[in-house]
Short mmCIF file of C-alpha atoms in Angstrom, two decimals:
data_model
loop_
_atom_site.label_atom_id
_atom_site.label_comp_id
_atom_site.label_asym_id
_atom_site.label_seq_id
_atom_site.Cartn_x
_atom_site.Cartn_y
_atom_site.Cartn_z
CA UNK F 1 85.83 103.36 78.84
CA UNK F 2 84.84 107.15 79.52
CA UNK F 3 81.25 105.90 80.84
CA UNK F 4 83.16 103.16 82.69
CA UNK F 5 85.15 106.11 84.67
CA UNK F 6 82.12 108.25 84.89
CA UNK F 7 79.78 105.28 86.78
CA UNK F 8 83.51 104.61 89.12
CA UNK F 9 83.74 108.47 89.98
CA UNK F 10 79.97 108.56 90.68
CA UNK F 11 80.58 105.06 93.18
CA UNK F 12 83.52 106.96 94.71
CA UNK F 13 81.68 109.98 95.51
CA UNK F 14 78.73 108.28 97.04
CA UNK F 15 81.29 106.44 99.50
CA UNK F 16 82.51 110.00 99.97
CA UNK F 17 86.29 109.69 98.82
CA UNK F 18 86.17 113.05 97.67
CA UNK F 19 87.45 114.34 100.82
CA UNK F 20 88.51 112.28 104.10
CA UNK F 21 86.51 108.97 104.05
CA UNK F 22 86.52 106.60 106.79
CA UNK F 23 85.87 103.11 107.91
CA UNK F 24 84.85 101.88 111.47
CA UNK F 25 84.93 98.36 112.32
CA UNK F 26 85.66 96.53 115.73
CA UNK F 27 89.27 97.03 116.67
CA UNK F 28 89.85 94.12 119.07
CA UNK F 29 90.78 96.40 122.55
CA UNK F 30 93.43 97.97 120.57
CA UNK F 31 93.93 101.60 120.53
CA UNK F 32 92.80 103.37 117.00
CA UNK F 33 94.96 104.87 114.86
CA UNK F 34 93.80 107.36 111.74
CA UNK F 35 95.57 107.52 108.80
CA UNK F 36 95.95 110.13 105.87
CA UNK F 37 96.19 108.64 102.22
CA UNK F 38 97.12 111.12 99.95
CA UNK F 39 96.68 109.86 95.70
CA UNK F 40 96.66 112.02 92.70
CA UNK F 41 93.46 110.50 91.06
CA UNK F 42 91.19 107.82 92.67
CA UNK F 43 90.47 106.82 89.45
CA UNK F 44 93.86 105.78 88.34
CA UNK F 45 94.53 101.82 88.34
CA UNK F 46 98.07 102.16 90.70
CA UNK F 47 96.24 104.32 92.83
CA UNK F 48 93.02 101.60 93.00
CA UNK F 49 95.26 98.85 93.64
CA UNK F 50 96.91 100.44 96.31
CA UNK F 51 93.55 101.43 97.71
CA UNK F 52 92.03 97.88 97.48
CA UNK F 53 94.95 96.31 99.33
CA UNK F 54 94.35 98.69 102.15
CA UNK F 55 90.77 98.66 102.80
CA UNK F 56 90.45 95.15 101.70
CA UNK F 57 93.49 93.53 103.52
CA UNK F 58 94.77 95.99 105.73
CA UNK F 59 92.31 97.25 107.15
CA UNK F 60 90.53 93.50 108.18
CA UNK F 61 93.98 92.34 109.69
CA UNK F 62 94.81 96.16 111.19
CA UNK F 63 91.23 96.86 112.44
CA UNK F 64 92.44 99.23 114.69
CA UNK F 65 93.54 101.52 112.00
CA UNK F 66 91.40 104.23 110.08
CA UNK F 67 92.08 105.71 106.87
CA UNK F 68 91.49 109.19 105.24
CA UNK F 69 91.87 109.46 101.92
CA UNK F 70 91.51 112.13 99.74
CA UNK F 71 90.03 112.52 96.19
CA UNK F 72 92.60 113.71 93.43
CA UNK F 73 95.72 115.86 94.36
CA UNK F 74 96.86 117.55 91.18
CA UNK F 75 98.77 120.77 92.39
CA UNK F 76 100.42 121.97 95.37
CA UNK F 77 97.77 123.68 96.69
CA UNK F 78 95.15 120.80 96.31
CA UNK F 79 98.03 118.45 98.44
CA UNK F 80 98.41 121.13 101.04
CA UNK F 81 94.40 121.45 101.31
CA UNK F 82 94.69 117.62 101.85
CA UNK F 83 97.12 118.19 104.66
CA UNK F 84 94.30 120.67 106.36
CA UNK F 85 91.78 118.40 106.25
CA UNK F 86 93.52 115.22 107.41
CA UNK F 87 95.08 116.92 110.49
CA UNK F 88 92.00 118.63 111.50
CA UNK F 89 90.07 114.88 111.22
CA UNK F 90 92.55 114.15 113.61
CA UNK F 91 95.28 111.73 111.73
CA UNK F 92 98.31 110.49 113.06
CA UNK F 93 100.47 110.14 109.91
CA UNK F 94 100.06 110.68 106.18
CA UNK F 95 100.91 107.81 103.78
CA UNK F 96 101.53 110.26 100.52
CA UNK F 97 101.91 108.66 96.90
CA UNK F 98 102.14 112.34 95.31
CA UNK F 99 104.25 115.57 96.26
CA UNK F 100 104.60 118.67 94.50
CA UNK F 101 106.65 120.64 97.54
CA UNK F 102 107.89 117.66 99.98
CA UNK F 103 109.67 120.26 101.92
CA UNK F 104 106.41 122.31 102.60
CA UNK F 105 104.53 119.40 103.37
CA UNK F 106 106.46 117.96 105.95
CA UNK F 107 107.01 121.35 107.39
CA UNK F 108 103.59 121.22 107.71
CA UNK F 109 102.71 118.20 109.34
CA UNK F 110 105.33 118.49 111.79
CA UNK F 111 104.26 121.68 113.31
CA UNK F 112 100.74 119.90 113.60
CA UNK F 113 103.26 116.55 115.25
CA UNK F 114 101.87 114.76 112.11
CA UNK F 115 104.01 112.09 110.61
CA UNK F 116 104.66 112.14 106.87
CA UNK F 117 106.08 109.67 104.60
CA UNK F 118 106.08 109.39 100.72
CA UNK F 119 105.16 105.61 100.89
CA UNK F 120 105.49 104.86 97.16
CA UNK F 121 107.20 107.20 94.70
CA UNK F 122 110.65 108.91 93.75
CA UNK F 123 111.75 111.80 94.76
CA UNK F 124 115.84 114.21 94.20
CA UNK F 125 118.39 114.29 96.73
CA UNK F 126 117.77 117.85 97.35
CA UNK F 127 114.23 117.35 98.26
CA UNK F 128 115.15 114.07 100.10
CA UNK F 129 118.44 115.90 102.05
CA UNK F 130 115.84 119.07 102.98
CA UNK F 131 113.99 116.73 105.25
CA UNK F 132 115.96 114.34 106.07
CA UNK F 133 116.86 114.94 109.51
CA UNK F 134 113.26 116.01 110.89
CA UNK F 135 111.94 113.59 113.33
CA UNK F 136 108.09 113.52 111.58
CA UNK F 137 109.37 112.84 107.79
CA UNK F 138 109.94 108.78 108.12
CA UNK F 139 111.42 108.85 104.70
CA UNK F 140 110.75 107.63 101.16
CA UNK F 141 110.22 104.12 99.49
CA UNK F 142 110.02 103.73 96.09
CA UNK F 143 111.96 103.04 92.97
CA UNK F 144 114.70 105.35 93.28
CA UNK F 145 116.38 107.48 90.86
CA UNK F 146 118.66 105.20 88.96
CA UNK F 147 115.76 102.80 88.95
CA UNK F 148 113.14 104.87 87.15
CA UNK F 149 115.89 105.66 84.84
CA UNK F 150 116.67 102.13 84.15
CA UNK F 151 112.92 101.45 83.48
CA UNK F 152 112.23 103.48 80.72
CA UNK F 153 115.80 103.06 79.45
CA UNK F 154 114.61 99.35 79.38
CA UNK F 155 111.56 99.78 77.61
CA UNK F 156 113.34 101.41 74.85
CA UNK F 157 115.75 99.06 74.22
CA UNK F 158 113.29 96.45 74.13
CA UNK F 159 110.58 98.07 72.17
CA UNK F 160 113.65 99.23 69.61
CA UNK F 161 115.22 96.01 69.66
CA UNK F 162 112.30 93.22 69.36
CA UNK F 163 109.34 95.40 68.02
CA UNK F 164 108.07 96.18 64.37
CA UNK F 165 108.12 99.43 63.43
CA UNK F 166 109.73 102.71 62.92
CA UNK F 167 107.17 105.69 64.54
CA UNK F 168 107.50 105.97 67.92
CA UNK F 169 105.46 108.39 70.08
CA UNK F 170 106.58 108.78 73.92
CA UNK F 171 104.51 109.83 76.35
CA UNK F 172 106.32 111.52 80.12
CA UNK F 173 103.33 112.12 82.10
CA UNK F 174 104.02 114.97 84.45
CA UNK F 175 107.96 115.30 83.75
CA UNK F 176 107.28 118.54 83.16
CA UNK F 177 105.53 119.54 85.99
CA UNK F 178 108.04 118.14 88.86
CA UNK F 179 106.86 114.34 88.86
CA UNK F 180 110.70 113.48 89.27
CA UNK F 181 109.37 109.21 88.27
CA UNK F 182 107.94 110.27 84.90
CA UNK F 183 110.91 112.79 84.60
CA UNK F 184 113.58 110.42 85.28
CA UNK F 185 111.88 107.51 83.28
CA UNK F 186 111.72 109.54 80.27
CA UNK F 187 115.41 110.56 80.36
CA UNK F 188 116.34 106.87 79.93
CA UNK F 189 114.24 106.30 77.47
CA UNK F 190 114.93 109.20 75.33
CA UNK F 191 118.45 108.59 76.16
CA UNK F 192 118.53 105.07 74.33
CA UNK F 193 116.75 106.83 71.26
CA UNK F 194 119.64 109.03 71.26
CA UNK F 195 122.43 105.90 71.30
CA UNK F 196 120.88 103.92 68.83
CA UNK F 197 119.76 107.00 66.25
CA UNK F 198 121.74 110.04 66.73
CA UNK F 199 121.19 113.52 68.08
CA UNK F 200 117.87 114.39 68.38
CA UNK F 201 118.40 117.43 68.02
CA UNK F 202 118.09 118.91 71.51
CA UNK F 203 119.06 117.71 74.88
CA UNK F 204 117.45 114.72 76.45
CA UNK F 205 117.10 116.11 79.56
CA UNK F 206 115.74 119.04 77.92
CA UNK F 207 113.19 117.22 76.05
CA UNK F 208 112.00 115.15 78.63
CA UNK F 209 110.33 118.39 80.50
CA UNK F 210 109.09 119.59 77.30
CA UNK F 211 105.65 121.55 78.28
CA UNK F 212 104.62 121.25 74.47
CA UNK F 213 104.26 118.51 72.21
CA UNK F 214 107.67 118.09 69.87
CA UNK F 215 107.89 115.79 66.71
CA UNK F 216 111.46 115.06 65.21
CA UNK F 217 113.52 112.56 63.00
CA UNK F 218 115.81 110.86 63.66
CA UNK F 219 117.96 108.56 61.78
CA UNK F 220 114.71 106.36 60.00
CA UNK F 221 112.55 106.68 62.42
CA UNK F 222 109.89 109.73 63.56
CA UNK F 223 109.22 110.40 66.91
CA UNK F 224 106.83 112.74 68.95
CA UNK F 225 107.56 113.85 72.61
CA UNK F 226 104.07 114.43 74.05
CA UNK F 227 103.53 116.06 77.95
CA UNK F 228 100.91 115.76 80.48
CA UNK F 229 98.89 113.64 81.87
CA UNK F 230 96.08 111.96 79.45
CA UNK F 231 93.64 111.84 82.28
CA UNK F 232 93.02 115.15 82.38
CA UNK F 233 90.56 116.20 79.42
CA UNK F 234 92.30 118.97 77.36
CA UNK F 235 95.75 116.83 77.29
CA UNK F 236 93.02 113.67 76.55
CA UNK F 237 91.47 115.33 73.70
CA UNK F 238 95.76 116.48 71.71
CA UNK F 239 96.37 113.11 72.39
CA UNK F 240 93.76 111.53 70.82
CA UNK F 241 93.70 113.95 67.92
CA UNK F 242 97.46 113.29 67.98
CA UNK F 243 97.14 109.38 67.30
CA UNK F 244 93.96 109.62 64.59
CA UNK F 245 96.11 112.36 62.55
CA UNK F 246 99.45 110.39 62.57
CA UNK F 247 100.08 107.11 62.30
CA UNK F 248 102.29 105.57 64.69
CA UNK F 249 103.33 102.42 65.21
CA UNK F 250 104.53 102.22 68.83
CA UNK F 251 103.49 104.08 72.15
CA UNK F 252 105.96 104.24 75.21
CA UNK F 253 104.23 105.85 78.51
CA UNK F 254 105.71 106.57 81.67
CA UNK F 255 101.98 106.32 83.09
CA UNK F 256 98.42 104.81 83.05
CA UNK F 257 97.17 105.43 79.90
CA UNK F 258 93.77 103.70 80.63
CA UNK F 259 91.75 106.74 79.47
CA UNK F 260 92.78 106.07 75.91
CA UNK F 261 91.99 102.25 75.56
CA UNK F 262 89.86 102.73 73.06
CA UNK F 263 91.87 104.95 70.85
CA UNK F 264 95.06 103.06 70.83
CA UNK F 265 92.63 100.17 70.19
CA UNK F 266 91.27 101.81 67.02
CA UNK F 267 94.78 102.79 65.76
CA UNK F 268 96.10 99.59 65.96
CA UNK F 269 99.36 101.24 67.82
CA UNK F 270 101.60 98.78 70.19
CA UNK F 271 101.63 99.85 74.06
CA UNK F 272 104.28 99.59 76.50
CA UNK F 273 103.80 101.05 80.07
CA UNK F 274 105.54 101.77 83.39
CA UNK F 275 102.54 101.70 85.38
CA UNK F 276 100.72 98.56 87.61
CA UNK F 277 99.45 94.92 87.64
CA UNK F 278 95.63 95.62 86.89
CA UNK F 279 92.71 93.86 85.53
CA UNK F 280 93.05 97.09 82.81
CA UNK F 281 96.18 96.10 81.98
CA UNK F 282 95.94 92.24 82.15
CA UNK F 283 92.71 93.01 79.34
CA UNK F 284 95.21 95.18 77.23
CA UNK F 285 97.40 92.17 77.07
CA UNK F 286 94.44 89.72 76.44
CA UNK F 287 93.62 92.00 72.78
CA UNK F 288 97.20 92.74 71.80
CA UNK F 289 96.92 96.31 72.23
CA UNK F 290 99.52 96.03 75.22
CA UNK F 291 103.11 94.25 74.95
CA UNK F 292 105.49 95.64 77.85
CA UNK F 293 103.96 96.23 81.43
CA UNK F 294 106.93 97.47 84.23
CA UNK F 295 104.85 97.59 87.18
CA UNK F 296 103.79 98.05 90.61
CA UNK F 297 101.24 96.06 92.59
CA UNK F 298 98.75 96.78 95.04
CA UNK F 299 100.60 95.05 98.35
CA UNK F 300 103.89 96.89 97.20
CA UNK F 301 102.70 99.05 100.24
CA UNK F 302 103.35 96.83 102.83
CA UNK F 303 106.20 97.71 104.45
CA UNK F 304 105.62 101.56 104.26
CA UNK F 305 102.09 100.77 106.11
CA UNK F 306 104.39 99.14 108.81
CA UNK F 307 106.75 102.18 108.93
CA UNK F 308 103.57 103.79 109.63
CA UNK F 309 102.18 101.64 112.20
CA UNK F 310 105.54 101.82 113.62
CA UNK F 311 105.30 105.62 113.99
CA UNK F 312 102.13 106.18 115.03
CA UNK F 313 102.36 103.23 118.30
CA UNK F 314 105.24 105.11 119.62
CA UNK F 315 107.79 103.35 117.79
CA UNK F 316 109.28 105.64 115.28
CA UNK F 317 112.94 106.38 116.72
CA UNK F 318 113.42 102.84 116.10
CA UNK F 319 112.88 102.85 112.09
CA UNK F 320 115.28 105.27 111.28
CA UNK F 321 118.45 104.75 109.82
CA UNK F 322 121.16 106.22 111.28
CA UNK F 323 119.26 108.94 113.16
CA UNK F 324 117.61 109.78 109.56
CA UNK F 325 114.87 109.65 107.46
CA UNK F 326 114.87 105.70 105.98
CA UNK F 327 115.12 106.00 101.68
CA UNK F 328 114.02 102.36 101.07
CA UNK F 329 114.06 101.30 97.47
CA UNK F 330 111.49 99.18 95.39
CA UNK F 331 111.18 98.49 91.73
CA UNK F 332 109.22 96.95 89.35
CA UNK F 333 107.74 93.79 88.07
CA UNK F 334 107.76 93.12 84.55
CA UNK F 335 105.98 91.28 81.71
CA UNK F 336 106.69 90.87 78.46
CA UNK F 337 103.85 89.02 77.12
CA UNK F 338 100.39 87.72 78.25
CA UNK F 339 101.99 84.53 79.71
CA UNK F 340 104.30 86.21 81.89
CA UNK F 341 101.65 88.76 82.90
CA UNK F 342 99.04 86.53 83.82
CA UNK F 343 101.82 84.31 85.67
CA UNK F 344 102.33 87.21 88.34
CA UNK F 345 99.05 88.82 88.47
CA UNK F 346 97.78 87.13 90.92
CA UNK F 347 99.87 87.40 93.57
CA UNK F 348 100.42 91.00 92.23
CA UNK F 349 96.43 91.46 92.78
CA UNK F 350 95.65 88.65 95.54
CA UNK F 351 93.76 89.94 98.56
CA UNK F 352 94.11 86.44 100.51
CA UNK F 353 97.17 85.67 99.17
CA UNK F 354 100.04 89.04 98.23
CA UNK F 355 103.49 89.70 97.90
CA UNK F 356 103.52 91.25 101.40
CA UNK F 357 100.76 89.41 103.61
CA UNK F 358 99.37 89.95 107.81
CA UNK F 359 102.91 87.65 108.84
CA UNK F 360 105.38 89.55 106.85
CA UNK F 361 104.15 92.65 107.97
CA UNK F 362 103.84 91.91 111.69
CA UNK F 363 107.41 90.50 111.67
CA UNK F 364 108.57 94.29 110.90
CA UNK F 365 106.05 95.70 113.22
CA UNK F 366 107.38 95.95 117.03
CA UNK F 367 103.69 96.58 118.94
CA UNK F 368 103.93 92.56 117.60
CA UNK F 369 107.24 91.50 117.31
CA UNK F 370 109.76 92.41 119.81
CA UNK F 371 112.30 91.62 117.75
CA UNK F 372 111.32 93.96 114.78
CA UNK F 373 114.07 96.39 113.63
CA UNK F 374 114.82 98.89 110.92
CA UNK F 375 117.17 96.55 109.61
CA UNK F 376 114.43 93.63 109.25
CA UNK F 377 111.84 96.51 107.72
CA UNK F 378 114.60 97.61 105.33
CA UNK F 379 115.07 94.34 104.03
CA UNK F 380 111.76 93.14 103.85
CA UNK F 381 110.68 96.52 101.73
CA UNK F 382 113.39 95.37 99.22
CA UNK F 383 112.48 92.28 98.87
CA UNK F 384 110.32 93.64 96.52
CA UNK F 385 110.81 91.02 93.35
CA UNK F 386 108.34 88.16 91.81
CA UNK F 387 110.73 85.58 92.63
CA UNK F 388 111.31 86.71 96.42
CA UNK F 389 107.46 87.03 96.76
CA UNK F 390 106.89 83.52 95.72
CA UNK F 391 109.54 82.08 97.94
CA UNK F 392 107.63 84.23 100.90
CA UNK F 393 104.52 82.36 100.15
CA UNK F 394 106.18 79.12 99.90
CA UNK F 395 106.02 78.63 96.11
#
């Protein structure tokens, strides 16, 4: 898997993702439009999903747009470097799936008259209400909150409830760092472990931001709280030594764990993940190794690449609700087993045929629908679930 990553980062960097790539191709007349696309690791399958729906569907049916995307954003000051580089290759907006300081990036691009938008991803009320009333933030879609919450409150009920096995090991991600998804994912989670086997012997919120690893009992069953993010090579190389020394029966992430395939492989341990429809995941599935999959998928994007387009062709002021910053929400898809995995994966993963295709997306757009409004946007970003995508495409 490592030499599989290695060859992928090598691929990237001869396209030249590592710092603002971009694509020309006829644009029909139309005016051009660039684009910022700010990720937290290329390499990451969320991140390439999102990436293949936009050069490889976007971009054909949008020719007139450009995107700039940067390489891997993992602290404030790599984001705001981002920022920097985007404005000065002249974007017009930046579609962000990370933030470490929303306030400061905004602030940012709006003294530059850049528009910002966190297009996929959660973020507090505070940070939300800082920004909420300045005309170049467009807003936030994403789960939400109570939804993250939910998620991983979900996955512990049903790994708890219909899995074998009584050693559990959890992994948040970057809840302790200020990724408010992973945070809030592994407070419901940790919070069902507390309901169904007692105190565990701090607080859950308190746990869930642990910076260090923490192991505990409680009632019959043993389970290890481990931070950070597994793609990163010192938290890789704990977490690996952490499954081969212990034997655990069942892993719960709040992330992509696809840089330790091999390991959970070897161990034998039962996945679950909040995380994306991917071919990584739909192979996980395939050799038993993964069970539970809440995820996003690549066209997910849609609408917030219509807020965008929105923006950036003059019609912005439009696509706000009530004079403010939109906070649309969208959750998750999820599989159980192979059967249902494979049942939504392609539609999670089509390029001809997605959840949000060229008509949906121009009926929210007003440069080609007259009739477009916020309120048609709003409801078409929410319209986020399996079922509603299938009656879109006429299934």
């Amino acid at each position: 898997m490592k030499k599989i990553v290695s060859i992928l980062l090598a691929i990237l960097m001869v396209l030249g993702v590592g710092g603002c790539s971009s694509m020309q191709e006829e644009t029909g007349g139309r005016s051009e439009h660039r684009i910022g696309v700010a990720v937290y690791d290329v390499t990451d399958d969320e991140v390439t999903a999102f990436r293949e729906y936009l050069t490889d569907y976007i971009k054909k049916c949008f020719p007139e747009v450009d995107f700039c995307y940067s390489y891997a954003i993992r602290s404030a000051e790599d984001e705001m470097k981002f920022l920097e580089d985007a404005c000065a290759e002249g974007v017009e907006g930046i579609m962000s799936f990370i933030t470490y300081d929303l306030a400061a990036e905004v602030d940012y691009c709006a003294s530059k008259g850049i528009y910002y938008m966190l297009a996929s991803g959660t973020v507090t009320d505070e940070a939300y209400e800082a920004v909420a009333d300045e005309p170049y933030f467009l807003g936030v879609v994403g789960p939400g909150l109570e939804i993250e919450r939910q998620a991983g409150a979900d996955m512990a009920e049903y790994f708890i409830n219909e899995m074998e096995g009584d050693s559990y090991i959890l992994f948040t991600g970057g809840a302790a760092i200020g990724n408010e998804m992973h945070r809030m994912r592994s407070v419901g989670a940790l919070e069902v472990f507390e309901k169904y086997f007692g105190d565990l012997g701090q607080s859950v919120e308190k746990l869930a931001v642990t910076e260090d690893a923490v192991k505990l009992t409680a009632g019959n069953i043993g389970l290890t709280v481990f931070p950070g993010y597994t793609t990163r090579e010192d938290v890789e190389k704990r977490a690996v030594e952490e499954l081969e020394s212990t034997e655990y029966d069942l892993v719960l992430s709040m992330f992509s764990m696809y840089s330790m395939v091999d390991v959970l492989k070897k161990e034998g341990v039962k996945q679950g993940v909040i995380d994306c429809y991917s071919m990584t995941n739909k192979a996980l599935f395939a050799n038993g190794t993964l069970c539970y999959v809440a995820g996003k998928f690549g066209s997910t994007i849609g609408p917030s690449f219509a807020a965008m387009y929105n923006a950036v062709t003059g019609y912005g002021d439009e696509f706000r609700e009530n004079g403010r910053a939109f906070q649309m929400t969208q959750g998750y898809w999820l599989s159980k087993n192979k059967k249902e995995y494979n049942d939504q994966y392609a539609l999670a993963t089509g390029i001809y045929v997605n959840a949000y295709d060229y008509e949906d997306l121009c009926s929210v757009m007003k440069v080609y629908d007259g009739k477009a409004s916020f309120e048609k946007l709003k409801a078409l970003a929410e319209a986020y679930t399996w079922k509603e995508a299938k009656v879109r495409r006429g299934e």
